Tab-separated table of C-alpha atoms in Angstrom:
chain	number	residue	atom	x	y	z
A	1	MET	CA	29.504	56.573	-39.560
A	2	PRO	CA	27.120	57.860	-36.854
A	3	SER	CA	26.964	61.540	-36.076
A	4	GLY	CA	29.595	62.644	-33.594
A	5	THR	CA	32.423	60.724	-35.261
A	6	LEU	CA	35.655	61.812	-33.612
A	7	TRP	CA	39.292	61.933	-34.617
A	8	PHE	CA	41.986	61.254	-32.052
A	9	SER	CA	45.727	61.237	-31.630
A	10	ASN	CA	46.479	59.805	-28.237
A	11	ALA	CA	49.524	58.071	-26.714
A	12	GLY	CA	50.371	55.549	-29.404
A	13	TYR	CA	47.098	55.609	-31.330
A	14	ALA	CA	46.543	58.012	-34.203
A	15	GLY	CA	43.978	58.084	-36.968
A	16	ARG	CA	40.282	57.886	-37.679
A	17	VAL	CA	38.193	55.889	-35.268
A	18	PRO	CA	37.373	52.599	-37.011
A	19	GLU	CA	33.823	51.941	-38.096
A	20	THR	CA	31.753	49.520	-36.022
A	21	PRO	CA	29.841	47.269	-38.463
A	22	ASP	CA	27.567	44.368	-37.505
A	23	LEU	CA	26.039	45.997	-34.475
A	24	THR	CA	23.022	44.723	-32.575
A	25	LEU	CA	20.638	46.926	-30.573
A	26	GLN	CA	19.870	45.583	-27.094
A	27	SER	CA	17.710	46.909	-24.250
A	28	PHE	CA	18.589	46.938	-20.548
A	29	PRO	CA	15.985	47.669	-17.835
A	30	LEU	CA	16.938	50.098	-15.068
A	31	ILE	CA	15.949	50.403	-11.425
A	32	THR	CA	15.944	54.202	-11.538
A	33	PRO	CA	13.886	55.764	-13.014
A	34	PRO	CA	11.326	52.970	-12.474
A	35	GLY	CA	10.351	51.310	-15.736
A	36	ALA	CA	13.115	53.007	-17.728
A	37	GLU	CA	15.533	51.191	-19.993
A	38	LEU	CA	18.698	51.890	-21.939
A	39	ARG	CA	19.192	50.895	-25.561
A	40	LEU	CA	22.756	50.057	-26.539
A	41	TRP	CA	24.383	49.309	-29.864
A	42	LEU	CA	26.810	46.440	-29.244
A	43	PRO	CA	29.172	44.549	-31.568
A	44	ALA	CA	27.647	41.288	-32.745
A	45	ASP	CA	31.106	39.663	-32.615
A	46	PRO	CA	33.126	41.287	-29.803
A	47	ASP	CA	35.895	38.697	-30.128
A	48	ASP	CA	36.601	40.019	-33.620
A	49	HIS	CA	37.361	43.453	-32.163
A	50	VAL	CA	39.761	41.909	-29.659
A	51	ARG	CA	41.560	40.005	-32.415
A	52	ARG	CA	41.861	43.121	-34.578
A	53	ALA	CA	43.028	45.267	-31.663
A	54	GLN	CA	45.729	42.753	-30.744
A	55	THR	CA	46.917	42.765	-34.359
A	56	GLU	CA	46.739	46.504	-34.983
A	57	ARG	CA	47.713	48.106	-31.680
A	58	SER	CA	50.867	50.207	-31.779
A	59	GLY	CA	51.694	50.375	-28.086
A	60	PRO	CA	51.863	48.163	-25.020
A	61	SER	CA	48.752	49.478	-23.248
A	62	SER	CA	46.173	46.811	-22.452
A	63	ASP	CA	43.389	49.364	-22.963
A	64	LEU	CA	43.805	48.919	-26.727
A	65	LEU	CA	42.959	45.231	-26.697
A	66	GLY	CA	39.341	45.724	-27.761
A	67	PHE	CA	37.864	44.727	-24.411
A	68	TRP	CA	35.363	47.593	-24.753
A	69	ALA	CA	33.461	45.522	-27.342
A	70	THR	CA	32.236	43.001	-24.758
A	71	LEU	CA	29.411	43.907	-22.392
A	72	TRP	CA	30.839	42.254	-19.292
A	73	PRO	CA	28.488	40.832	-16.626
A	74	ALA	CA	29.974	43.252	-14.096
A	75	ALA	CA	28.581	46.165	-16.124
A	76	ILE	CA	25.031	44.811	-15.910
A	77	THR	CA	25.150	44.586	-12.107
A	78	SER	CA	26.993	47.913	-11.851
A	79	ALA	CA	24.278	49.636	-13.888
A	80	GLN	CA	21.746	48.494	-11.294
A	81	LEU	CA	24.061	49.565	-8.469
A	82	VAL	CA	24.317	53.148	-9.738
A	83	GLY	CA	20.524	53.191	-9.778
A	84	THR	CA	20.416	52.804	-6.003
A	85	THR	CA	23.596	54.346	-4.568
A	86	ASN	CA	23.249	57.562	-2.579
A	87	LEU	CA	26.484	58.802	-4.154
A	88	ILE	CA	24.550	59.792	-7.297
A	89	ASP	CA	21.767	62.325	-7.500
A	90	GLU	CA	20.389	64.972	-9.826
A	91	GLY	CA	23.291	67.166	-10.919
A	92	THR	CA	26.118	64.940	-9.688
A	93	SER	CA	29.191	65.433	-11.884
A	94	ILE	CA	30.710	62.052	-12.788
A	95	LEU	CA	33.851	60.988	-14.611
A	96	GLU	CA	33.694	57.378	-15.762
A	97	ILE	CA	36.863	55.510	-16.705
A	98	GLY	CA	36.915	52.344	-18.791
A	99	CYS	CA	33.393	53.075	-20.002
A	100	GLY	CA	33.361	50.366	-22.679
A	101	CYS	CA	30.035	50.616	-24.513
A	102	GLY	CA	28.669	53.110	-21.982
A	103	LEU	CA	26.061	51.147	-20.005
A	104	VAL	CA	27.135	52.150	-16.483
A	105	GLY	CA	27.750	55.834	-17.178
A	106	LEU	CA	24.498	56.158	-19.099
A	107	ALA	CA	22.628	54.522	-16.221
A	108	ALA	CA	24.050	57.241	-13.960
A	109	ALA	CA	22.946	59.908	-16.438
A	110	MET	CA	19.416	58.511	-16.316
A	111	ARG	CA	19.386	59.558	-12.654
A	112	GLY	CA	20.131	63.139	-13.665
A	113	ALA	CA	23.916	63.075	-13.309
A	114	THR	CA	26.211	64.847	-15.752
A	115	VAL	CA	28.660	62.227	-17.014
A	116	THR	CA	31.942	62.340	-18.923
A	117	LEU	CA	32.472	58.798	-20.198
A	118	THR	CA	36.084	57.917	-21.034
A	119	ASP	CA	37.964	54.937	-22.363
A	120	GLY	CA	41.518	54.369	-23.542
A	121	ASP	CA	40.370	52.818	-26.812
A	122	PRO	CA	39.053	55.356	-29.359
A	123	ALA	CA	36.867	52.717	-31.016
A	124	GLY	CA	35.024	52.189	-27.744
A	125	VAL	CA	34.565	55.929	-27.327
A	126	GLU	CA	33.081	56.153	-30.820
A	127	LEU	CA	30.474	53.524	-29.985
A	128	THR	CA	29.714	55.281	-26.705
A	129	VAL	CA	29.021	58.479	-28.674
A	130	ARG	CA	26.465	56.541	-30.681
A	131	ASN	CA	24.869	55.073	-27.545
A	132	ILE	CA	24.628	58.491	-25.919
A	133	SER	CA	22.634	59.731	-28.898
A	134	GLU	CA	20.545	56.550	-29.082
A	135	ASN	CA	19.274	57.316	-25.577
A	136	ALA	CA	18.864	61.089	-26.137
A	137	LEU	CA	21.373	61.872	-23.379
A	138	ASP	CA	23.514	64.336	-25.362
A	139	ASP	CA	22.635	67.124	-22.911
A	140	ARG	CA	24.024	65.162	-19.943
A	141	CYS	CA	26.860	63.110	-21.426
A	142	ARG	CA	30.002	63.436	-23.455
A	143	ALA	CA	32.612	60.846	-24.386
A	144	GLU	CA	36.377	61.310	-24.570
A	145	VAL	CA	39.545	59.260	-24.967
A	146	PHE	CA	41.486	59.189	-21.711
A	147	ARG	CA	44.259	56.971	-20.373
A	148	TRP	CA	45.070	56.841	-16.717
A	149	GLU	CA	48.754	57.629	-17.184
A	150	ASP	CA	47.763	61.020	-18.634
A	151	ALA	CA	46.966	64.070	-16.544
A	152	PRO	CA	43.211	64.556	-16.062
A	153	ASP	CA	41.560	67.543	-17.705
A	154	PRO	CA	41.399	70.343	-15.078
A	155	ALA	CA	37.951	71.239	-16.401
A	156	TRP	CA	36.428	67.933	-15.310
A	157	GLN	CA	36.127	68.627	-11.557
A	158	PRO	CA	33.978	65.520	-10.881
A	159	ASP	CA	32.089	64.824	-7.688
A	160	LEU	CA	32.508	61.094	-8.329
A	161	LEU	CA	34.897	58.857	-10.267
A	162	LEU	CA	33.116	55.767	-11.569
A	163	GLY	CA	34.895	52.614	-12.751
A	164	CYS	CA	33.412	49.202	-13.581
A	165	ASP	CA	35.697	46.160	-13.892
A	166	VAL	CA	38.803	48.325	-14.151
A	167	LEU	CA	40.946	46.535	-11.541
A	168	TYR	CA	41.877	43.423	-13.551
A	169	ASP	CA	45.471	44.565	-14.178
A	170	PRO	CA	47.504	44.987	-10.959
A	171	LYS	CA	50.055	47.138	-12.807
A	172	ALA	CA	47.336	49.759	-13.258
A	173	HIS	CA	46.430	50.021	-9.555
A	174	PRO	CA	49.079	52.679	-8.749
A	175	LEU	CA	47.964	54.721	-11.779
A	176	LEU	CA	44.389	54.608	-10.574
A	177	ALA	CA	45.434	55.576	-7.048
A	178	ARG	CA	47.254	58.612	-8.427
A	179	LEU	CA	44.250	59.551	-10.553
A	180	ILE	CA	41.903	59.457	-7.560
A	181	ALA	CA	44.321	61.625	-5.577
A	182	ASP	CA	44.717	64.088	-8.465
A	183	LEU	CA	40.963	64.408	-8.932
A	184	ASN	CA	40.463	64.741	-5.155
A	185	CYS	CA	37.045	63.099	-5.284
A	186	THR	CA	35.283	59.955	-4.150
A	187	ALA	CA	35.657	56.909	-6.396
A	188	LEU	CA	33.104	54.106	-6.761
A	189	LEU	CA	34.824	51.054	-8.247
A	190	THR	CA	33.266	47.671	-8.973
A	191	ASP	CA	34.977	44.394	-9.762
A	192	PRO	CA	33.649	40.878	-10.467
A	193	GLN	CA	35.805	39.486	-7.667
A	194	ARG	CA	38.777	38.798	-9.921
A	195	PRO	CA	41.799	37.400	-8.001
A	196	SER	CA	44.049	39.862	-9.831
A	197	ALA	CA	42.067	42.756	-8.314
A	198	ALA	CA	42.316	41.565	-4.720
A	199	GLY	CA	45.341	43.732	-3.914
A	200	ALA	CA	43.853	47.008	-5.117
A	201	SER	CA	42.658	48.142	-1.682
A	202	SER	CA	46.147	47.737	-0.208
A	203	ILE	CA	47.699	49.718	-3.051
A	204	PHE	CA	45.169	52.510	-2.577
A	205	ARG	CA	45.869	52.661	1.155
A	206	ASP	CA	49.619	52.693	0.485
A	207	HIS	CA	48.968	55.845	-1.578
A	208	GLY	CA	47.234	57.538	1.339
A	209	LEU	CA	43.655	56.849	0.261
A	210	ARG	CA	40.808	55.639	2.438
A	211	VAL	CA	38.985	52.501	1.269
A	212	TRP	CA	35.675	50.906	2.199
A	213	GLU	CA	34.864	47.521	0.684
A	214	THR	CA	31.581	45.621	0.380
A	215	THR	CA	29.826	43.305	-2.056
A	216	ALA	CA	26.769	43.486	-4.313
A	217	PRO	CA	24.618	40.520	-5.375
A	218	PRO	CA	24.279	39.687	-9.061
A	219	ALA	CA	21.614	41.395	-11.129
A	220	PRO	CA	19.789	39.286	-13.741
A	221	GLY	CA	22.339	38.650	-16.474
A	222	GLY	CA	25.124	40.066	-14.303
A	223	CYS	CA	27.509	38.784	-11.660
A	224	ALA	CA	28.301	39.406	-8.003
A	225	LEU	CA	30.591	42.357	-7.365
A	226	ARG	CA	33.270	43.551	-5.024
A	227	VAL	CA	32.474	47.239	-4.462
A	228	LEU	CA	35.112	49.752	-3.348
A	229	MET	CA	34.485	53.306	-2.243
A	230	VAL	CA	37.788	55.175	-2.249
A	231	GLN	CA	38.440	58.690	-0.962
A	232	PRO	CA	41.464	60.960	-0.586
A	233	ASN	CA	42.449	61.739	2.999
């Protein structure tokens, strides 16, 4: 196991984080800093993790389906987006939800942000711990298990909530709206224009949040994005 192996007991999941064999190391160029890149350990067979998660999960939450094991095209474009947005600067405190393998949050850390990367699946968090160390970002990043139905840690106090491809399940939209309100911070959410995510803006507004919506073109290897900036009133 890599250093930083964690033990968790969290809302239906208890036990040692499973090992992640058969990993491949891949590199991803960044816009900011110019010429920089991130190196990520990724499962060679992400579908195997999904199959095992569907077999082994002990609760109904979709965040335990092993989706963290796939580097989705939306993450590649989102990593480039966080390299250019004026919402992130040196010292920005960021909470990322649904971090998967960590690409987007680590891209933000490369701009000097302090990032807490979270995911509902402990196996994904374990791999993120490894990727943080692979990129020597231990001084700026930490990884934790967090599910949106749980109360956020009062110590987080983020300036920005970051979420990539986290709007695919409409049942989760009210939970995310409540989380943004509880954190009382701006949220930057990206989505690969999934039909199931189309109603998220309306749900956020129904919960008293302000929403601005735009699009982002695909990065090489990525896909076009719907981009939401959400703020409490």
